Amino acid sequence: MCIYIDVDVEIFYMYVQRFNLPTFLFLHLCIIFFFLIRIEIQLSQKMVLLLVLIFSQIIGISQGQLKVGSYAETCPDAESIVGAVVREAAVSNSNIAPVLLRLHFHDCFVQGCDGSILIDNGPNAERHAFGHQGVGGFEVIEKAKSQLEATCPGVVSCADIVALAARDAISLTNGPAYQVPTGRRDGLVSDTSMADNMPDVSDSIQQLRAKFLQKGLSDKDLVLLSAAHTIGTTACFFMTPRLYNFAPERSSDPSINPNFLPELKEKCPQNGDVNVRLPIDRGSGQTFDNQILRNIKDGFAVLQSDARLYEDEATKGVVDSYFNLLSPMFGPFFETDFVDSIVKMGQIDVKTGSDQGEIRRVCGAFN
């Protein structure tokens, strides 16, 4: 009896962690769980999961949290419309996947995932901030919004469109398919000064960790969201400091694999065109996979911020965990963990409920 209970308690806590339930809800579940044990009702694993799911649904409703399928009744074709627009965009722009993924990241890291980056009401709008240089994909979001307004006006937020478009973009590059919790509302503030603290490719690991922690993201999230660099390109502008002017020796970053250095210098010669672009993920720049982590491990990281992940024991441990001999069979599994992290990121400081934000008619302007 005691052994059986111990196993159930462990299973119970595992599911609580898996569903990221709040502490107070966990305590309520504990009370009920141990009450049932007290009256000698033995809970099976399925019963434990059912209990956790029921209470997570209750708390989700009471707190107005995001929910998968929130448009099922109000705009049932919402997600398919966004997906179709993203696929159409990919026909004319093969680089649209990393563009939309980056847009989602930049939106969430400034004032939360509220579509504030989409506003274009003048030079002081957030999208024109220095930290958002090179961010694009706005026309894709606006096109999806236009079609959604024609189908179900005033229902689907621009913030949700950004999150859904990022998901659909990942699937275009053989990345994992996953469900996106929706129900975000659009923010009412957009200002360049809000984007002053974006993570930067030149940040130290301590700076990156602090910026992610400020958003409720862990070291594991930092590694996995950085792994989104598995698709896309970067400009030589961001590489040349690592190649020719790396402090304090003012030479090359010693963390770069010596066999990789000549290749980088050939693509980005000193005093050359800083706008030349190169894949961030050497050898796998068009496919969403964990090759970027292998490259980081082997000294083939293109971005300085990615290379720093292997110079810190905590983040290095996360990278290494995906290359253990048994990880292909028993985990951790890169795609599953990435989905957990991007869904978690998509819930940063979201605005929900009729008392927060709005549903914009046009994504680039407040109502």
C-alpha positions as a Markdown table, in Angstrom:
| # | Residue | x | y | z |
|---|---|---|---|---|
| 1 | Met | 0.0 | 0.0 | 0.0 |
| 2 | Cys | 2.7 | 2.5 | 0.9 |
| 3 | Ile | 4.7 | 1.7 | -2.2 |
| 4 | Tyr | 1.7 | 2.2 | -4.4 |
| 5 | Ile | 0.9 | 5.5 | -2.8 |
| 6 | Asp | 4.5 | 6.8 | -3.2 |
| 7 | Val | 4.4 | 6.0 | -6.9 |
| 8 | Asp | 1.1 | 7.8 | -7.3 |
| 9 | Val | 2.4 | 10.8 | -5.5 |
| 10 | Glu | 5.3 | 11.0 | -7.9 |
| 11 | Ile | 3.1 | 10.6 | -10.9 |
| 12 | Phe | 0.8 | 13.2 | -9.5 |
| 13 | Tyr | 3.5 | 15.8 | -9.1 |
| 14 | Met | 4.9 | 14.9 | -12.5 |
| 15 | Tyr | 1.6 | 15.9 | -14.2 |
| 16 | Val | 1.4 | 19.1 | -12.1 |
| 17 | Gln | 4.8 | 20.2 | -13.4 |
| 18 | Arg | 3.9 | 19.1 | -16.9 |
| 19 | Phe | 0.9 | 21.4 | -17.0 |
| 20 | Asn | 2.7 | 24.3 | -15.2 |
| 21 | Leu | -0.1 | 24.7 | -12.7 |
| 22 | Pro | 0.1 | 27.6 | -10.2 |
| 23 | Thr | 1.4 | 26.9 | -6.7 |
| 24 | Phe | -2.0 | 27.6 | -5.0 |
| 25 | Leu | -3.7 | 25.2 | -7.3 |
| 26 | Phe | -1.1 | 22.5 | -6.6 |
| 27 | Leu | -1.8 | 22.9 | -2.9 |
| 28 | His | -5.5 | 22.5 | -3.5 |
| 29 | Leu | -4.9 | 19.4 | -5.5 |
| 30 | Cys | -2.6 | 18.0 | -2.8 |
| 31 | Ile | -5.4 | 18.4 | -0.2 |
| 32 | Ile | -7.9 | 16.5 | -2.4 |
| 33 | Phe | -5.3 | 13.9 | -3.4 |
| 34 | Phe | -4.3 | 13.0 | 0.1 |
| 35 | Phe | -7.9 | 13.1 | 1.3 |
| 36 | Leu | -8.7 | 10.4 | -1.2 |
| 37 | Ile | -5.8 | 8.4 | -0.1 |
| 38 | Arg | -6.9 | 8.8 | 3.5 |
| 39 | Ile | -10.2 | 7.2 | 2.7 |
| 40 | Glu | -8.3 | 4.4 | 0.9 |
| 41 | Ile | -9.3 | 5.2 | -2.6 |
| 42 | Gln | -6.3 | 4.1 | -4.7 |
| 43 | Leu | -5.8 | 6.5 | -7.7 |
| 44 | Ser | -4.6 | 5.0 | -11.0 |
| 45 | Gln | -2.3 | 7.1 | -13.2 |
| 46 | Lys | -5.3 | 7.9 | -15.5 |
| 47 | Met | -7.3 | 9.1 | -12.6 |
| 48 | Val | -4.5 | 11.4 | -11.4 |
| 49 | Leu | -4.1 | 12.9 | -14.9 |
| 50 | Leu | -7.9 | 13.4 | -15.1 |
| 51 | Leu | -7.9 | 15.2 | -11.7 |
| 52 | Val | -5.1 | 17.5 | -12.8 |
| 53 | Leu | -6.7 | 18.2 | -16.2 |
| 54 | Ile | -10.1 | 19.0 | -14.6 |
| 55 | Phe | -8.6 | 21.5 | -12.2 |
| 56 | Ser | -6.4 | 23.0 | -14.8 |
| 57 | Gln | -9.5 | 23.7 | -16.9 |
| 58 | Ile | -11.3 | 25.2 | -13.9 |
| 59 | Ile | -8.4 | 27.5 | -13.1 |
| 60 | Gly | -8.0 | 28.4 | -16.7 |
| 61 | Ile | -11.6 | 29.6 | -17.0 |
| 62 | Ser | -11.5 | 31.5 | -13.7 |
| 63 | Gln | -8.3 | 33.4 | -14.5 |
| 64 | Gly | -9.1 | 34.1 | -18.1 |
| 65 | Gln | -6.0 | 32.3 | -19.4 |
| 66 | Leu | -5.3 | 31.4 | -23.0 |
| 67 | Lys | -6.9 | 28.2 | -24.3 |
| 68 | Val | -6.3 | 26.0 | -27.3 |
| 69 | Gly | -9.2 | 26.3 | -29.8 |
| 70 | Ser | -10.6 | 29.5 | -28.3 |
| 71 | Tyr | -11.9 | 30.5 | -31.7 |
| 72 | Ala | -13.7 | 27.2 | -32.3 |
| 73 | Glu | -17.1 | 28.8 | -32.0 |
| 74 | Thr | -16.5 | 32.4 | -32.8 |
| 75 | Cys | -14.3 | 32.0 | -35.8 |
| 76 | Pro | -13.8 | 28.3 | -36.6 |
| 77 | Asp | -11.7 | 28.8 | -39.7 |
| 78 | Ala | -9.3 | 31.3 | -38.0 |
| 79 | Glu | -6.3 | 29.0 | -37.7 |
| 80 | Ser | -6.7 | 27.5 | -41.2 |
| 81 | Ile | -6.9 | 31.1 | -42.7 |
| 82 | Val | -3.7 | 32.1 | -41.0 |
| 83 | Gly | -2.0 | 28.9 | -42.2 |
| 84 | Ala | -3.1 | 29.4 | -45.8 |
| 85 | Val | -1.7 | 33.0 | -45.8 |
| 86 | Val | 1.6 | 31.8 | -44.4 |
| 87 | Arg | 1.9 | 29.0 | -46.9 |
| 88 | Glu | 1.1 | 31.4 | -49.7 |
| 89 | Ala | 3.8 | 33.8 | -48.4 |
| 90 | Ala | 6.4 | 31.0 | -48.4 |
| 91 | Val | 5.9 | 30.5 | -52.2 |
| 92 | Ser | 7.3 | 34.0 | -52.9 |
| 93 | Asn | 9.6 | 34.2 | -50.0 |
| 94 | Ser | 11.6 | 31.1 | -49.0 |
| 95 | Asn | 12.9 | 32.9 | -45.9 |
| 96 | Ile | 9.5 | 33.7 | -44.5 |
| 97 | Ala | 9.6 | 31.0 | -41.8 |
| 98 | Pro | 12.5 | 32.5 | -39.7 |
| 99 | Val | 11.1 | 36.0 | -40.3 |
| 100 | Leu | 7.8 | 35.1 | -38.7 |
| 101 | Leu | 9.4 | 33.2 | -35.9 |
| 102 | Arg | 11.6 | 36.1 | -35.1 |
| 103 | Leu | 8.6 | 38.5 | -35.2 |
| 104 | His | 6.9 | 36.3 | -32.6 |
| 105 | Phe | 10.0 | 36.4 | -30.3 |
| 106 | His | 10.4 | 40.2 | -30.6 |
| 107 | Asp | 6.7 | 40.8 | -30.0 |
| 108 | Cys | 6.7 | 38.7 | -26.8 |
| 109 | Phe | 9.9 | 40.2 | -25.3 |
| 110 | Val | 8.5 | 43.7 | -25.3 |
| 111 | Gln | 5.4 | 44.3 | -23.2 |
| 112 | Gly | 4.4 | 40.7 | -23.7 |
| 113 | Cys | 2.8 | 39.0 | -26.6 |
| 114 | Asp | 0.3 | 41.7 | -27.5 |
| 115 | Gly | 1.0 | 42.7 | -31.1 |
| 116 | Ser | 2.5 | 46.0 | -30.0 |
| 117 | Ile | 5.4 | 45.5 | -32.5 |
| 118 | Leu | 2.9 | 45.6 | -35.4 |
| 119 | Ile | 1.8 | 49.2 | -34.8 |
| 120 | Asp | 3.1 | 51.7 | -37.4 |
| 121 | Asn | 1.8 | 55.1 | -36.4 |
| 122 | Gly | 5.0 | 57.1 | -36.7 |
| 123 | Pro | 8.8 | 57.0 | -36.0 |
| 124 | Asn | 8.3 | 56.5 | -32.3 |
| 125 | Ala | 6.3 | 53.3 | -32.8 |
| 126 | Glu | 7.9 | 50.2 | -31.2 |
| 127 | Arg | 8.6 | 48.5 | -34.5 |
| 128 | His | 11.2 | 51.2 | -35.4 |
| 129 | Ala | 13.3 | 50.6 | -32.2 |
| 130 | Phe | 17.0 | 49.8 | -32.7 |
| 131 | Gly | 16.4 | 46.4 | -31.0 |
| 132 | His | 13.9 | 45.5 | -33.7 |
| 133 | Gln | 16.1 | 46.2 | -36.7 |
| 134 | Gly | 15.6 | 43.7 | -39.4 |
| 135 | Val | 12.3 | 42.3 | -38.0 |
| 136 | Gly | 9.8 | 41.7 | -40.8 |
| 137 | Gly | 6.8 | 39.7 | -41.8 |
| 138 | Phe | 4.3 | 42.5 | -41.0 |
| 139 | Glu | 2.6 | 42.2 | -44.4 |
| 140 | Val | 1.9 | 38.6 | -43.8 |
| 141 | Ile | 0.2 | 39.3 | -40.5 |
| 142 | Glu | -1.8 | 42.2 | -42.0 |
| 143 | Lys | -3.0 | 40.0 | -44.9 |
| 144 | Ala | -4.1 | 37.3 | -42.5 |
| 145 | Lys | -5.9 | 40.0 | -40.4 |
| 146 | Ser | -7.7 | 41.4 | -43.5 |
| 147 | Gln | -9.0 | 37.9 | -44.4 |
| 148 | Leu | -10.1 | 37.2 | -40.9 |
| 149 | Glu | -11.9 | 40.6 | -40.6 |
| 150 | Ala | -13.8 | 39.7 | -43.8 |
| 151 | Thr | -14.8 | 36.3 | -42.3 |
| 152 | Cys | -15.4 | 37.1 | -38.6 |
| 153 | Pro | -14.9 | 40.8 | -37.9 |
| 154 | Gly | -13.6 | 41.9 | -34.5 |
| 155 | Val | -12.9 | 38.5 | -33.2 |
| 156 | Val | -9.3 | 37.3 | -33.8 |
| 157 | Ser | -6.5 | 39.5 | -32.3 |
| 158 | Cys | -3.3 | 40.5 | -34.1 |
| 159 | Ala | -1.3 | 39.1 | -31.2 |
| 160 | Asp | -2.8 | 35.6 | -31.8 |
| 161 | Ile | -2.2 | 35.9 | -35.5 |
| 162 | Val | 1.5 | 36.4 | -34.8 |
| 163 | Ala | 1.7 | 33.4 | -32.5 |
| 164 | Leu | -0.2 | 31.2 | -35.0 |
| 165 | Ala | 1.9 | 32.4 | -38.0 |
| 166 | Ala | 5.1 | 31.5 | -36.1 |
| 167 | Arg | 3.7 | 28.0 | -35.5 |
| 168 | Asp | 2.7 | 27.5 | -39.1 |
| 169 | Ala | 6.1 | 28.9 | -40.3 |
| 170 | Ile | 7.9 | 26.3 | -38.2 |
| 171 | Ser | 5.9 | 23.5 | -39.8 |
| 172 | Leu | 7.0 | 24.7 | -43.2 |
| 173 | Thr | 10.6 | 23.8 | -42.4 |
| 174 | Asn | 9.8 | 20.3 | -41.1 |
| 175 | Gly | 9.6 | 21.5 | -37.6 |
| 176 | Pro | 7.2 | 20.2 | -34.9 |
| 177 | Ala | 3.5 | 20.7 | -35.3 |
| 178 | Tyr | 1.9 | 22.0 | -32.1 |
| 179 | Gln | -1.2 | 23.6 | -30.7 |
| 180 | Val | -1.2 | 27.3 | -29.9 |
| 181 | Pro | -3.2 | 28.5 | -26.9 |
| 182 | Thr | -5.1 | 31.6 | -28.1 |
| 183 | Gly | -7.2 | 34.3 | -26.5 |
| 184 | Arg | -4.7 | 37.2 | -26.4 |
| 185 | Arg | -5.8 | 40.7 | -26.9 |
| 186 | Asp | -3.9 | 43.5 | -28.6 |
| 187 | Gly | -2.0 | 46.0 | -26.6 |
| 188 | Leu | -2.7 | 49.7 | -26.5 |
| 189 | Val | 0.9 | 51.0 | -26.2 |
| 190 | Ser | 3.7 | 51.1 | -28.7 |
| 191 | Asp | 6.9 | 53.0 | -28.1 |
| 192 | Thr | 10.5 | 52.6 | -29.2 |
| 193 | Ser | 11.8 | 53.0 | -25.7 |
| 194 | Met | 10.0 | 49.8 | -24.7 |
| 195 | Ala | 12.4 | 47.8 | -26.8 |
| 196 | Asp | 15.7 | 48.9 | -25.2 |
| 197 | Asn | 16.3 | 45.7 | -23.3 |
| 198 | Met | 16.0 | 43.1 | -26.1 |
| 199 | Pro | 18.4 | 40.2 | -26.0 |
| 200 | Asp | 21.4 | 41.0 | -28.3 |
| 201 | Val | 23.9 | 38.8 | -30.1 |
| 202 | Ser | 26.7 | 40.6 | -28.3 |
| 203 | Asp | 25.2 | 39.9 | -24.8 |
| 204 | Ser | 27.2 | 37.8 | -22.3 |
| 205 | Ile | 25.6 | 34.7 | -20.9 |
| 206 | Gln | 24.8 | 36.6 | -17.7 |
| 207 | Gln | 23.0 | 39.3 | -19.6 |
| 208 | Leu | 21.1 | 36.8 | -21.7 |
| 209 | Arg | 20.1 | 34.8 | -18.6 |
| 210 | Ala | 18.9 | 37.9 | -16.8 |
| 211 | Lys | 16.8 | 39.1 | -19.7 |
| 212 | Phe | 15.2 | 35.7 | -20.1 |
| 213 | Leu | 14.6 | 35.3 | -16.3 |
| 214 | Gln | 12.9 | 38.7 | -16.3 |
| 215 | Lys | 10.3 | 37.1 | -18.7 |
| 216 | Gly | 9.9 | 34.0 | -16.5 |
| 217 | Leu | 12.1 | 31.9 | -18.8 |
| 218 | Ser | 14.7 | 29.4 | -17.6 |
| 219 | Asp | 18.2 | 28.4 | -18.8 |
| 220 | Lys | 16.6 | 25.6 | -20.7 |
| 221 | Asp | 14.2 | 28.0 | -22.4 |
| 222 | Leu | 17.2 | 30.2 | -23.3 |
| 223 | Val | 18.9 | 27.3 | -25.0 |
| 224 | Leu | 15.8 | 26.0 | -26.8 |
| 225 | Leu | 14.6 | 29.4 | -28.0 |
| 226 | Ser | 18.1 | 30.2 | -29.2 |
| 227 | Ala | 17.9 | 27.0 | -31.1 |
| 228 | Ala | 15.3 | 28.6 | -33.3 |
| 229 | His | 18.3 | 30.0 | -35.1 |
| 230 | Thr | 18.4 | 26.6 | -36.8 |
| 231 | Ile | 16.5 | 28.3 | -39.6 |
| 232 | Gly | 17.4 | 31.7 | -41.1 |
| 233 | Thr | 20.4 | 33.8 | -41.9 |
| 234 | Thr | 22.4 | 36.6 | -40.4 |
| 235 | Ala | 24.5 | 39.4 | -41.8 |
| 236 | Cys | 28.3 | 39.7 | -41.8 |
| 237 | Phe | 27.7 | 42.9 | -39.8 |
| 238 | Phe | 27.1 | 40.7 | -36.7 |
| 239 | Met | 30.0 | 38.4 | -37.5 |
| 240 | Thr | 32.9 | 40.7 | -38.2 |
| 241 | Pro | 33.5 | 41.7 | -34.5 |
| 242 | Arg | 34.0 | 38.0 | -33.7 |
| 243 | Leu | 36.3 | 37.5 | -36.6 |
| 244 | Tyr | 38.6 | 40.6 | -36.6 |
| 245 | Asn | 38.0 | 42.7 | -33.5 |
| 246 | Phe | 37.3 | 40.4 | -30.6 |
| 247 | Ala | 38.4 | 41.8 | -27.2 |
| 248 | Pro | 40.8 | 41.9 | -25.5 |
| 249 | Glu | 43.3 | 40.6 | -28.1 |
| 250 | Arg | 41.4 | 42.3 | -31.0 |
| 251 | Ser | 41.7 | 39.2 | -33.1 |
| 252 | Ser | 39.3 | 36.3 | -33.5 |
| 253 | Asp | 36.9 | 34.7 | -31.0 |
| 254 | Pro | 38.9 | 31.7 | -29.6 |
| 255 | Ser | 35.6 | 29.8 | -29.2 |
| 256 | Ile | 35.3 | 29.5 | -33.0 |
| 257 | Asn | 36.4 | 26.0 | -34.2 |
| 258 | Pro | 39.8 | 26.6 | -36.0 |
| 259 | Asn | 38.5 | 24.6 | -39.0 |
| 260 | Phe | 35.5 | 26.9 | -39.2 |
| 261 | Leu | 37.3 | 30.2 | -38.9 |
| 262 | Pro | 38.7 | 30.3 | -42.5 |
| 263 | Glu | 35.2 | 29.5 | -43.9 |
| 264 | Leu | 33.7 | 32.4 | -41.9 |
| 265 | Lys | 36.5 | 34.8 | -43.0 |
| 266 | Glu | 36.0 | 33.9 | -46.6 |
| 267 | Lys | 32.3 | 34.7 | -46.4 |
| 268 | Cys | 32.8 | 37.8 | -44.3 |
| 269 | Pro | 36.2 | 39.3 | -45.3 |
| 270 | Gln | 37.6 | 42.2 | -43.3 |
| 271 | Asn | 36.4 | 45.5 | -44.7 |
| 272 | Gly | 34.0 | 43.6 | -46.9 |
| 273 | Asp | 30.3 | 44.0 | -47.5 |
| 274 | Val | 28.6 | 43.7 | -44.1 |
| 275 | Asn | 25.2 | 43.1 | -45.6 |
| 276 | Val | 26.3 | 39.7 | -47.1 |
| 277 | Arg | 24.2 | 37.0 | -45.4 |
| 278 | Leu | 25.1 | 33.5 | -44.3 |
| 279 | Pro | 23.2 | 30.6 | -42.7 |
| 280 | Ile | 23.2 | 30.7 | -38.9 |
| 281 | Asp | 22.9 | 26.9 | -38.7 |
| 282 | Arg | 25.9 | 25.5 | -40.7 |
| 283 | Gly | 24.8 | 22.6 | -42.8 |
| 284 | Ser | 21.1 | 22.7 | -41.9 |
| 285 | Gly | 19.9 | 26.2 | -42.4 |
| 286 | Gln | 16.6 | 25.3 | -44.1 |
| 287 | Thr | 15.4 | 22.5 | -41.8 |
| 288 | Phe | 14.2 | 22.9 | -38.3 |
| 289 | Asp | 16.2 | 20.5 | -36.2 |
| 290 | Asn | 18.8 | 20.4 | -33.4 |
| 291 | Gln | 21.8 | 20.6 | -35.6 |
| 292 | Ile | 22.3 | 24.2 | -34.3 |
| 293 | Leu | 22.9 | 22.7 | -30.9 |
| 294 | Arg | 25.5 | 20.2 | -32.3 |
| 295 | Asn | 27.2 | 23.2 | -34.0 |
| 296 | Ile | 27.3 | 25.1 | -30.8 |
| 297 | Lys | 28.8 | 22.1 | -29.0 |
| 298 | Asp | 31.4 | 21.7 | -31.7 |
| 299 | Gly | 32.5 | 25.3 | -32.0 |
| 300 | Phe | 30.6 | 26.0 | -35.2 |
| 301 | Ala | 28.2 | 28.7 | -33.7 |
| 302 | Val | 27.8 | 31.6 | -36.1 |
| 303 | Leu | 26.3 | 34.1 | -33.6 |
| 304 | Gln | 28.3 | 35.1 | -30.5 |
| 305 | Ser | 25.3 | 34.7 | -28.2 |
| 306 | Asp | 24.8 | 31.1 | -29.4 |
| 307 | Ala | 28.5 | 30.3 | -28.7 |
| 308 | Arg | 28.2 | 31.7 | -25.2 |
| 309 | Leu | 25.6 | 29.0 | -24.4 |
| 310 | Tyr | 28.5 | 26.4 | -24.3 |
| 311 | Glu | 30.7 | 28.5 | -22.0 |
| 312 | Asp | 28.3 | 28.3 | -19.0 |
| 313 | Glu | 27.9 | 25.1 | -17.0 |
| 314 | Ala | 24.1 | 25.3 | -16.8 |
| 315 | Thr | 23.4 | 26.1 | -20.4 |
| 316 | Lys | 26.2 | 23.8 | -21.6 |
| 317 | Gly | 24.5 | 21.0 | -19.6 |
| 318 | Val | 21.2 | 21.7 | -21.5 |
| 319 | Val | 22.9 | 21.5 | -24.9 |
| 320 | Asp | 24.8 | 18.3 | -24.0 |
| 321 | Ser | 21.6 | 16.6 | -22.7 |
| 322 | Tyr | 20.3 | 16.3 | -26.3 |
| 323 | Phe | 23.3 | 14.3 | -27.4 |
| 324 | Asn | 23.5 | 11.7 | -24.6 |
| 325 | Leu | 23.7 | 8.1 | -25.9 |
| 326 | Leu | 20.2 | 7.3 | -24.6 |
| 327 | Ser | 18.5 | 10.6 | -25.4 |
| 328 | Pro | 17.1 | 9.3 | -28.8 |
| 329 | Met | 15.2 | 6.7 | -26.9 |
| 330 | Phe | 14.5 | 8.1 | -23.5 |
| 331 | Gly | 14.9 | 11.8 | -23.9 |
| 332 | Pro | 15.1 | 14.7 | -23.5 |
| 333 | Phe | 13.5 | 15.2 | -26.9 |
| 334 | Phe | 14.5 | 18.4 | -28.6 |
| 335 | Glu | 11.3 | 19.0 | -30.6 |
| 336 | Thr | 9.0 | 18.3 | -27.6 |
| 337 | Asp | 11.1 | 20.6 | -25.3 |
| 338 | Phe | 11.2 | 23.4 | -28.0 |
| 339 | Val | 7.4 | 23.3 | -28.2 |
| 340 | Asp | 7.1 | 23.6 | -24.4 |
| 341 | Ser | 9.5 | 26.6 | -24.5 |
| 342 | Ile | 7.8 | 28.5 | -27.4 |
| 343 | Val | 4.3 | 27.9 | -26.0 |
| 344 | Lys | 5.6 | 29.2 | -22.6 |
| 345 | Met | 7.2 | 32.3 | -24.4 |
| 346 | Gly | 3.8 | 32.9 | -26.1 |
| 347 | Gln | 2.2 | 33.4 | -22.8 |
| 348 | Ile | 4.5 | 36.2 | -21.5 |
| 349 | Asp | 2.4 | 39.1 | -20.0 |
| 350 | Val | -0.5 | 38.3 | -22.3 |
| 351 | Lys | -3.6 | 40.5 | -22.1 |
| 352 | Thr | -6.9 | 38.6 | -21.8 |
| 353 | Gly | -10.4 | 39.5 | -20.9 |
| 354 | Ser | -12.5 | 42.4 | -22.0 |
| 355 | Asp | -10.9 | 44.8 | -19.5 |
| 356 | Gln | -7.5 | 44.5 | -21.1 |
| 357 | Gly | -6.4 | 45.7 | -24.6 |
| 358 | Glu | -8.6 | 45.5 | -27.7 |
| 359 | Ile | -9.1 | 43.5 | -30.8 |
| 360 | Arg | -7.7 | 45.7 | -33.6 |
| 361 | Arg | -9.4 | 46.1 | -36.9 |
| 362 | Val | -6.1 | 46.7 | -38.6 |
| 363 | Cys | -2.9 | 45.3 | -37.0 |
| 364 | Gly | -0.8 | 48.3 | -37.8 |
| 365 | Ala | -3.1 | 50.8 | -36.0 |
| 366 | Phe | -5.0 | 51.2 | -32.8 |
| 367 | Asn | -8.8 | 51.2 | -33.1 |
